[in-house]
Short mmCIF file of C-alpha atoms in Angstrom, two decimals:
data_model
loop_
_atom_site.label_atom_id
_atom_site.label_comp_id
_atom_site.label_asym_id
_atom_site.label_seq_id
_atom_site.Cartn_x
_atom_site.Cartn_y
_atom_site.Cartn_z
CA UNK D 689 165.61 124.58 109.93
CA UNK D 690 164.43 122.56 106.76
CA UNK D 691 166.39 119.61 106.11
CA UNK D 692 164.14 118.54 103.09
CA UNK D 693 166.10 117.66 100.35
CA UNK D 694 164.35 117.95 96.39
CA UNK D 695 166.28 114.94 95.17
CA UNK D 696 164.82 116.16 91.97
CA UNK D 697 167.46 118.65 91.48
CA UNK D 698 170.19 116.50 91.25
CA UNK D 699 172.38 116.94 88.14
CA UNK D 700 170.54 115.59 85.04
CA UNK D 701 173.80 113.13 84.11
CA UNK D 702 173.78 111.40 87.81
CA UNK D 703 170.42 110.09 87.37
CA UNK D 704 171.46 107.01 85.10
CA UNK D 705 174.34 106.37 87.11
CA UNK D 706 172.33 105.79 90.35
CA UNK D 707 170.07 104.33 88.35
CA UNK D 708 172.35 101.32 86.88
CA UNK D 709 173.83 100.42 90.64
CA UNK D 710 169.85 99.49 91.60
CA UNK D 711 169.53 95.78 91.48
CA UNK D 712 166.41 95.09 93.48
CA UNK D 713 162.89 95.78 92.37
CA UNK D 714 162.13 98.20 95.73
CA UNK D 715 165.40 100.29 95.44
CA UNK D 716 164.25 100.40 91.37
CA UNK D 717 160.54 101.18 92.16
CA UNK D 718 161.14 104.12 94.65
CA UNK D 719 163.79 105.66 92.27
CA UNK D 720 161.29 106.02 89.57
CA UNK D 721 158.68 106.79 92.35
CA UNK D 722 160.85 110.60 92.44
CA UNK D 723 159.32 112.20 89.63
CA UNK D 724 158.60 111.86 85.80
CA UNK D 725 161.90 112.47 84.84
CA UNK D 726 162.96 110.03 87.24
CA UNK D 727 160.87 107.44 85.77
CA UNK D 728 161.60 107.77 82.36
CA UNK D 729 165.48 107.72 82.98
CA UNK D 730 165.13 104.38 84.25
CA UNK D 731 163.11 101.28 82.42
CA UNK D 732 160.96 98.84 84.44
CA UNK D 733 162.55 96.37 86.55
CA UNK D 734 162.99 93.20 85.07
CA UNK D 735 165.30 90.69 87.47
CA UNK D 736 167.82 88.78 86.32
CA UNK D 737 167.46 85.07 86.60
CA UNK D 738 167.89 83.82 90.03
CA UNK D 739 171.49 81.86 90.31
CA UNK D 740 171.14 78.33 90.62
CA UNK D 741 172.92 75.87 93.45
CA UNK D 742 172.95 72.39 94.04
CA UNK D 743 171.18 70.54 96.52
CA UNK D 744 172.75 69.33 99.77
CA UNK D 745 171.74 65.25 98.60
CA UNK D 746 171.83 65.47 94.98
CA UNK D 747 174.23 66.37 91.77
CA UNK D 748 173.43 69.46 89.41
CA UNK D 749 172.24 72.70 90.27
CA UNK D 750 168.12 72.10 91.07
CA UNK D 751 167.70 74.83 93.08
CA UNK D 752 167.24 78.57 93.19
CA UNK D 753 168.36 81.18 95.28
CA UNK D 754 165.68 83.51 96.95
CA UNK D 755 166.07 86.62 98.97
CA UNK D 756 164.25 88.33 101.86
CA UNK D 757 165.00 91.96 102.69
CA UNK D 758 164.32 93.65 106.49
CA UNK D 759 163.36 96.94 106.42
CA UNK D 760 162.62 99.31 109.34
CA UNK D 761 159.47 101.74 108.05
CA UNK D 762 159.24 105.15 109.23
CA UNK D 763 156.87 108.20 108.29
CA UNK D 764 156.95 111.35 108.96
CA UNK D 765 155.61 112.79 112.05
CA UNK D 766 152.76 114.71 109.77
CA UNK D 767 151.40 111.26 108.03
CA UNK D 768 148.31 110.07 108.96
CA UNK D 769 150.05 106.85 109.62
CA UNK D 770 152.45 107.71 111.87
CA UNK D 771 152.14 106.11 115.53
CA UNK D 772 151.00 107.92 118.06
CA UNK D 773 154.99 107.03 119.65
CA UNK D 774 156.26 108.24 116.44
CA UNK D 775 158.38 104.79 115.95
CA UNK D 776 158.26 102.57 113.20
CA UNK D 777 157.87 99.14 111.90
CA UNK D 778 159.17 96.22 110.55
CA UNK D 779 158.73 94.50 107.35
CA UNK D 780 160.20 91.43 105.54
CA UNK D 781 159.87 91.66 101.59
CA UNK D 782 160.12 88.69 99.08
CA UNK D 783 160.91 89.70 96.01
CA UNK D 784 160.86 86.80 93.65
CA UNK D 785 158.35 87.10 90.40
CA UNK D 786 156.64 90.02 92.73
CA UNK D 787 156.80 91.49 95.94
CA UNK D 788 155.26 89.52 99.05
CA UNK D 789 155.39 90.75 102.26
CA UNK D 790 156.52 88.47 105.07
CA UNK D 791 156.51 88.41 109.06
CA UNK D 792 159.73 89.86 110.08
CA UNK D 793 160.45 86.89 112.74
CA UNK D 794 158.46 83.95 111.61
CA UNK D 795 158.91 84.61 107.89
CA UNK D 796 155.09 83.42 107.08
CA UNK D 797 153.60 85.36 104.73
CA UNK D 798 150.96 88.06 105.14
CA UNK D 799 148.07 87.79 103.23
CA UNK D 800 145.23 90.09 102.36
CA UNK D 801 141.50 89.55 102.18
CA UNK D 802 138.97 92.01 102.05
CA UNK D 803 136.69 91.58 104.73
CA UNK D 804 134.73 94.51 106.02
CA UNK D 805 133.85 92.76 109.38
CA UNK D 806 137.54 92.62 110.14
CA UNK D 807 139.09 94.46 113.12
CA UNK D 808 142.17 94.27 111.67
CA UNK D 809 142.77 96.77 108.66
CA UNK D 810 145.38 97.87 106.33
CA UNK D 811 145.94 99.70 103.03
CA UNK D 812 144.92 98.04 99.92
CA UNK D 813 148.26 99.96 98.39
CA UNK D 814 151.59 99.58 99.86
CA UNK D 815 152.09 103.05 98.78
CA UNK D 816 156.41 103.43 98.97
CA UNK D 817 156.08 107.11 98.90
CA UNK D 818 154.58 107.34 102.29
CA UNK D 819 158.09 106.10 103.95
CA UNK D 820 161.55 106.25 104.88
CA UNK D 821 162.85 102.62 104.01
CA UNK D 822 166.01 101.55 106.32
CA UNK D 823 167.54 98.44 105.65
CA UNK D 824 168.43 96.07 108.75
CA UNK D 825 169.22 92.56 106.83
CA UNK D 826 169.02 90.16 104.35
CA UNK D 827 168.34 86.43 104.45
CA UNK D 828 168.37 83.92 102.12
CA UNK D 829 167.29 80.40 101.05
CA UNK D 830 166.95 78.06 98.30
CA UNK D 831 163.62 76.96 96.48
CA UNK D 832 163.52 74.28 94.10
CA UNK D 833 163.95 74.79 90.68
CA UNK D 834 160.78 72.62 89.70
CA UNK D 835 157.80 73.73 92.35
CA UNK D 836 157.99 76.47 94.30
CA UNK D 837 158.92 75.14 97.79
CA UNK D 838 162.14 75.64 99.99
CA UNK D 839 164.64 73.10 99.68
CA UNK D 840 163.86 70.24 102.58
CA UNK D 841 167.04 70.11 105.02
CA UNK D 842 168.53 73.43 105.30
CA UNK D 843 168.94 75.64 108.76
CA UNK D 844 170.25 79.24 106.95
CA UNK D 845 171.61 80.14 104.04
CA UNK D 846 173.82 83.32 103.28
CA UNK D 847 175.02 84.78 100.08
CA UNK D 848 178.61 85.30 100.52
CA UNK D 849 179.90 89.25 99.50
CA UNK D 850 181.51 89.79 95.73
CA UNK D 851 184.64 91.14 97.01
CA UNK D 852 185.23 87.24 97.96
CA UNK D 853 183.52 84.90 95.52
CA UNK D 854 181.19 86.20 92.95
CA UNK D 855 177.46 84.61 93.29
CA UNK D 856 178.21 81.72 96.02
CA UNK D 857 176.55 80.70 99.22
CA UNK D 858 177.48 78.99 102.55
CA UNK D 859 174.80 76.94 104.02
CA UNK D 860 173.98 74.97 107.29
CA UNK D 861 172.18 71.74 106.90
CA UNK D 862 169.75 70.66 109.39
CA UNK D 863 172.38 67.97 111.33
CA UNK D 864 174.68 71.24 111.49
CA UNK D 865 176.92 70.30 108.62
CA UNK D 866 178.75 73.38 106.85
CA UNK D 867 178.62 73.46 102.60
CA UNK D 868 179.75 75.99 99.84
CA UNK D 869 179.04 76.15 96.91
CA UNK D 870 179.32 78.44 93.34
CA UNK D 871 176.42 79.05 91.49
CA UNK D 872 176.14 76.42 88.30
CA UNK D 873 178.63 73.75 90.61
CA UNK D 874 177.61 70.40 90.54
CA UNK D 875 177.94 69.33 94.06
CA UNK D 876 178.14 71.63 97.70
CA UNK D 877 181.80 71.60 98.74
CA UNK D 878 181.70 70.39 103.08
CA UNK D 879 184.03 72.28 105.33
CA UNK D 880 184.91 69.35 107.98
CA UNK D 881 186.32 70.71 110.91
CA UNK D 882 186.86 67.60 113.38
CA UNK D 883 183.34 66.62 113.36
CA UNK D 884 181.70 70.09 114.76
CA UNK D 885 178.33 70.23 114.40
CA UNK D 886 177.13 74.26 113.37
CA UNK D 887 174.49 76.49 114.56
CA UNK D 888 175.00 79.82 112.87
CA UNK D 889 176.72 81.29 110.29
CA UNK D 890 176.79 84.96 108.93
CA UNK D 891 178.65 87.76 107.39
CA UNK D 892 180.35 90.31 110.01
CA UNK D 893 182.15 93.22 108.42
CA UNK D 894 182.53 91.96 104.81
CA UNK D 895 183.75 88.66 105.69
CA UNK D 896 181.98 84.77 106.65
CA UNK D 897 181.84 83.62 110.07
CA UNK D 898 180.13 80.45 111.63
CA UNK D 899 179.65 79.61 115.21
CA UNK D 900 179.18 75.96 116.59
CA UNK D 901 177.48 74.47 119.17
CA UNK D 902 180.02 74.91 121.78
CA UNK D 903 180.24 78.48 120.89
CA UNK D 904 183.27 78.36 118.94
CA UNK D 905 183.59 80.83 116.58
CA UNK D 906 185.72 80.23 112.94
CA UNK D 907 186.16 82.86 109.86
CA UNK D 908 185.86 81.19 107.26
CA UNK D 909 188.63 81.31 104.07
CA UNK D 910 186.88 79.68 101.00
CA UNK D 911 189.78 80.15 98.95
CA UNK D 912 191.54 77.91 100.83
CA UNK D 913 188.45 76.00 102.55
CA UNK D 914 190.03 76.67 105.80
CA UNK D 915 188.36 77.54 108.85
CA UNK D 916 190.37 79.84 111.39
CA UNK D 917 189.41 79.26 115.25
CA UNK D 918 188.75 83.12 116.41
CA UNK D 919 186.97 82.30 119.83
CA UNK D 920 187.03 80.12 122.57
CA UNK D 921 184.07 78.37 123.27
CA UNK D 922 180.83 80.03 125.17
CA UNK D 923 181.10 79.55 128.87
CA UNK D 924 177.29 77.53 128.71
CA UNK D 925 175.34 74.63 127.85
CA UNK D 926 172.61 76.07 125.59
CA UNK D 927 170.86 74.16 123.21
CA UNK D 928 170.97 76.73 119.99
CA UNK D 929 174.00 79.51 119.13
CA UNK D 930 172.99 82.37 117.32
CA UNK D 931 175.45 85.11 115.98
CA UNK D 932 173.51 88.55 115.95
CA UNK D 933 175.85 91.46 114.81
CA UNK D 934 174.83 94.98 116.72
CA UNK D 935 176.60 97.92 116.71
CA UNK D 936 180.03 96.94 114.91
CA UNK D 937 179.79 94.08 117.57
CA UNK D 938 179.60 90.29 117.48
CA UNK D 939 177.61 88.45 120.17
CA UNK D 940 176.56 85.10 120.39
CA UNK D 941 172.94 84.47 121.88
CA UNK D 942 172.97 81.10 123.24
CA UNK D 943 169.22 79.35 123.60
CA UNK D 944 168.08 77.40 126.09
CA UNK D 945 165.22 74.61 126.36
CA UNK D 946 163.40 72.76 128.77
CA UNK D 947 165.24 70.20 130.67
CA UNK D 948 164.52 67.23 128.74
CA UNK D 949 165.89 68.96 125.49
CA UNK D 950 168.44 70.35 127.56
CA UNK D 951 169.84 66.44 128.21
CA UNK D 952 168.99 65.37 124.89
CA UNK D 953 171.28 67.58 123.53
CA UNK D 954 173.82 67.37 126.00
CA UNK D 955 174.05 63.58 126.00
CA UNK D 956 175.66 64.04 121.85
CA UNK D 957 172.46 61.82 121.26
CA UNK D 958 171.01 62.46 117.44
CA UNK D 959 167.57 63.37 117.06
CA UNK D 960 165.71 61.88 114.30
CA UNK D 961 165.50 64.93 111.65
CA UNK D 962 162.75 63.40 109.68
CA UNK D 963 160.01 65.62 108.82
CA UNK D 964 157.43 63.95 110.57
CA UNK D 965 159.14 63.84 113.71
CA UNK D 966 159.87 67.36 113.32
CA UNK D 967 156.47 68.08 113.31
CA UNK D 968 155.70 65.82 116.40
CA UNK D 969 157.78 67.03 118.79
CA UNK D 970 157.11 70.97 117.30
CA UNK D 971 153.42 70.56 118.03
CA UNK D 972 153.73 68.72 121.44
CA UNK D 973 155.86 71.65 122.96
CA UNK D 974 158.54 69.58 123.15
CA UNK D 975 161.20 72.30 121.92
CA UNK D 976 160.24 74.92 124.56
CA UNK D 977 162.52 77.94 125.03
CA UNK D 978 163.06 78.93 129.19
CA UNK D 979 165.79 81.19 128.53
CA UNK D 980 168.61 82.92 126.74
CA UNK D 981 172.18 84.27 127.35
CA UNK D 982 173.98 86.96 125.30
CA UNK D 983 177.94 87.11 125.04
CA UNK D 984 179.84 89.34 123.24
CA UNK D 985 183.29 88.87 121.71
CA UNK D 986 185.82 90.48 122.83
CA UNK D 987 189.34 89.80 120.10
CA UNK D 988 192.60 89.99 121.72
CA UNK D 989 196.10 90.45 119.90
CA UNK D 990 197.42 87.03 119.18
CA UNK D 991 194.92 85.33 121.13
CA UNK D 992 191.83 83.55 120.84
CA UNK D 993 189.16 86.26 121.54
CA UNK D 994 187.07 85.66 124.64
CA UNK D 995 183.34 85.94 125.57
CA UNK D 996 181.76 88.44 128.29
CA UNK D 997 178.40 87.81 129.46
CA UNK D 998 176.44 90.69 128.60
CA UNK D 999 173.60 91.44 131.12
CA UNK D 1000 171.64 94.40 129.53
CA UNK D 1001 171.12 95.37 126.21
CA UNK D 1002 170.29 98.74 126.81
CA UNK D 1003 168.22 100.35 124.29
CA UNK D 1004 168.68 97.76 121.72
CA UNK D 1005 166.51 94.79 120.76
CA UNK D 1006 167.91 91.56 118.83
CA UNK D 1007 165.75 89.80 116.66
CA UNK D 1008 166.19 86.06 115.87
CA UNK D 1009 164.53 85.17 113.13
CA UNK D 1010 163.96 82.28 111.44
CA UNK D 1011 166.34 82.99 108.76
CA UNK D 1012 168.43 85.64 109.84
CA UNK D 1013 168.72 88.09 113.59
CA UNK D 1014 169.64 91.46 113.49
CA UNK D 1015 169.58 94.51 115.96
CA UNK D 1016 167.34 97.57 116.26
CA UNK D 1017 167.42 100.58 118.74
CA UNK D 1018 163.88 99.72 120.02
CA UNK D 1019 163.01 103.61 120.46
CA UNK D 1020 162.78 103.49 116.66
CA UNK D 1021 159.90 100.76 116.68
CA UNK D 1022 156.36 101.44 117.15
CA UNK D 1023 155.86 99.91 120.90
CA UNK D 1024 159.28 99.12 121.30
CA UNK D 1025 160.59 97.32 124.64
CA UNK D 1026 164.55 97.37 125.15
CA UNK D 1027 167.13 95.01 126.50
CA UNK D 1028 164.83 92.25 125.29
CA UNK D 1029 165.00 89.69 122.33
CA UNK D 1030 162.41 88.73 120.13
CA UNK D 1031 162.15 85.12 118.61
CA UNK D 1032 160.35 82.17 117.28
CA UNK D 1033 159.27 78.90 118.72
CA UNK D 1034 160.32 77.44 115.52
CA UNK D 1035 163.85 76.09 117.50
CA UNK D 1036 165.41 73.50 115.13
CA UNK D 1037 162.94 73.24 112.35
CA UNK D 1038 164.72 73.47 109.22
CA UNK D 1039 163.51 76.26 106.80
CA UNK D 1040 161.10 74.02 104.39
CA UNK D 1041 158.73 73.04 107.35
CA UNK D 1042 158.33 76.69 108.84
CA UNK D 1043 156.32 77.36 105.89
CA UNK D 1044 153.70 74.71 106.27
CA UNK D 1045 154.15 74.66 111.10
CA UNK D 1046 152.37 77.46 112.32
CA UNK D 1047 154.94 78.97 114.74
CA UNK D 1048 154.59 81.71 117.12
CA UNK D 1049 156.54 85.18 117.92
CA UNK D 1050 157.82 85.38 122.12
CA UNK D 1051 159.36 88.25 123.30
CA UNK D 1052 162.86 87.58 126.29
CA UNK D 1053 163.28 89.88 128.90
CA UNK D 1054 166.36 90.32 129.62
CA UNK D 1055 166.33 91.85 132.49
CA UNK D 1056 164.18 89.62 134.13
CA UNK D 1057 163.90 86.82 132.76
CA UNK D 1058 160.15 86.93 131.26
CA UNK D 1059 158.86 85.07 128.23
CA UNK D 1060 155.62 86.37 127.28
CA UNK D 1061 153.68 85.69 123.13
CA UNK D 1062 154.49 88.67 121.42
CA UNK D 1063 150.59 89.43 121.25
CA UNK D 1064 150.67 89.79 124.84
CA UNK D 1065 153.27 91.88 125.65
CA UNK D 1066 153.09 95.35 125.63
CA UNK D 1067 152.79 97.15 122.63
CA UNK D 1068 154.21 93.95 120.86
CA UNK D 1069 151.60 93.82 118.11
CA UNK D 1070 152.28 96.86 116.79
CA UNK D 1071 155.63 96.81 115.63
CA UNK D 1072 155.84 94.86 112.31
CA UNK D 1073 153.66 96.18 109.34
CA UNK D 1074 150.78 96.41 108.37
CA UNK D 1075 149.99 97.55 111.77
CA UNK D 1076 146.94 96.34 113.59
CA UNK D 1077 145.27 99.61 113.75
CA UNK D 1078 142.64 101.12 111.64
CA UNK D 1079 143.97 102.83 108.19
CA UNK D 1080 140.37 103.54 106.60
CA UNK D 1081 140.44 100.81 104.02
CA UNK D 1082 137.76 97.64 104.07
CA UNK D 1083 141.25 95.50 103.33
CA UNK D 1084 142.56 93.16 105.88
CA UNK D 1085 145.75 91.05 105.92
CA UNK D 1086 146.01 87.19 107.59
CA UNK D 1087 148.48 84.85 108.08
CA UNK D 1088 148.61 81.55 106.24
#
């Protein structure tokens, strides 16, 4: 049976209606990308101006939001480009002044050069047509307003959902500190909560929630800038929480390093967040991941909700990026491995110096235990786009 539908055929007077609800440049693009009357129903995108925010040490708003969007990419079984599995990959798209395409886990951008000689290939035209676009995430952060850096000293960033404060963010400094703040205000407003130092923070079914480095878990009421305690703490002495929603489901995935980071961060003892030091210790190896543990929450009626110690993922794969995690069923990815979670060895480096460090992609097995580069592993190569397989085009993309 042919499920094919000719979106064409809508009703004439819906096609401005969809049309006006499209506020990013990709959704806008494959909407006129339909057909001619499509197109000429709906003007060329032309962004609003990015809100501004203020910096974390400084007064006024200097600094611009920025967005990155996760897609999962799939073609038809027919294309020429479909995988020989028939899965997919994954994409992260900038879209500031114009589209750049970013690694999904490392966030560095992809860049193009065309180089004949190259083994790797990939299409010279990132032709939207050709796929079915499914959205996994977004993540955020802040660039400043003169230059065209990230803002030095920031862990994540999320955009908080209209339904509870138009245009405002939540972020997590590098020392773990907690901040909100409206777009235009003068100053971040700092949720203190007894001196907890925070990990994670993200939205999980329409409303804020930040974890802390015990593993305590807080919704967060910015009305009020209260902090409700939802969880008791993780049952483990990790070095890094991460909140990773999969499923309708919140988990914490609690990272561990080597033993001396281990004891450094057990001991309470500060490490120097300079930038410079930073770099040091990323570049010696110092911050080495040897292994992870995934909880999930389980909420009880009029009681703090407790952990469980989750021992397989199944058929799912968590991804903790630099700037955001989310969860794919790996059958949908172009060499896809399940019960296994794919990261960075970017550890505590705030966002600003992961664009000029070099870091590397590692794929967890969960099942065993197994860290292997992401190059290495099985099939790992071939899940994010462009794919490293030849597309008959002389174009080739690198890494900067």
């Amino acid at each position: 049976m042919d499920d094919t539908v000719d979106w064409s055929n809508l009703p004439v007077e819906l096609w401005p209606l969809i049309g006006e609800k499209l506020k990013v440049r990709i959704d806008s693009l494959r909407f006129r990308s339909v057909c001619h009357s499509w197109r000429s129903c709906l003007p060329r995108f032309h962004p609003s101006p990015p809100p501004k925010f203020p910096l974390p040490l400084s007064d006024g708003p200097t600094s611009f939001l920025s967005q990155n969007t996760v897609y999962l990419l799939q073609t038809p079984s027919t294309s020429s480009l479909a995988p020989s599995s028939c899965g997919g990959w994954l994409v992260k798209v900038e879209e500031c002044n114009r589209m750049l395409l970013r690694n999904p886990i490392t966030s560095r951008r992809i860049r193009y050069s065309n180089d004949s000689s190259s083994s790797l290939s990939s299409p010279e035209c990132f032709n939207l047509l050709e796929f079915r676009m499914i959205e996994l995430g977004k993540s955020y952060f802040l660039r400043y307003v003169q230059g065209s850096g990230s803002v030095v000293g920031l862990k994540k960033v999320i955009l908080l959902p209209p339904e509870i404060v138009d245009c405002a963010i939540l972020v997590i400094s590098d020392k773990g500190n907690l901040g909100f703040a409206k777009s235009g205000d003068e100053k971040l407003t700092r949720f203190c909560n007894g001196g907890s130092v925070f990990d994670d923070v993200i939205v999980y079914k329409g409303q804020p929630y930040v974890v802390d480095s015990l593993g305590c878990v807080f919704r967060i009421d910015v009305s009020s800038e209260a902090m409700v305690k939802i969880s008791s703490k993780v049952v483990g002495f990790g070095g890094r929480k991460h909140l990773v929603e999969s499923c309708g489901e919140l988990y914490v995935v609690d990272r561990y390093f080597d033993q001396e980071q281990n004891k450094q961060q057990g001991t309470g003892v500060e490490l120097d967040p300079s930038v410079f030091v930073l770099w040091r210790r990323y570049h010696s190896g110092e911050l080495k991941v040897v292994d992870f543990k995934v909880y999930k929450l389980e909420l009880l009626d009029g009681e703090l909700g407790r952990w469980v110690e989750v021992k397989s993922l199944g058929d799912r794969a968590f991804f903790l990026a630099v700037d955001c995690s989310f969860s794919v069923l790996a059958q949908d990815l172009a060499g896809y491995k399940g019960n296994c979670i794919y990261f960075s060895n970017e550890n505590n480096v705030n966002l600003a110096l992961r664009e000029v460090t070099r870091p590397q992609s590692f794929v967890f097995n969960l099942e065993d235990h197994s860290i292997q580069k992401l190059g290495s592993s099985p099939g790992g190569s071939q899940i994010f786009w462009p794919p490293p397989i030849e597309l008959g085009s002389t174009c080739s993309y690198s890494l900067d």
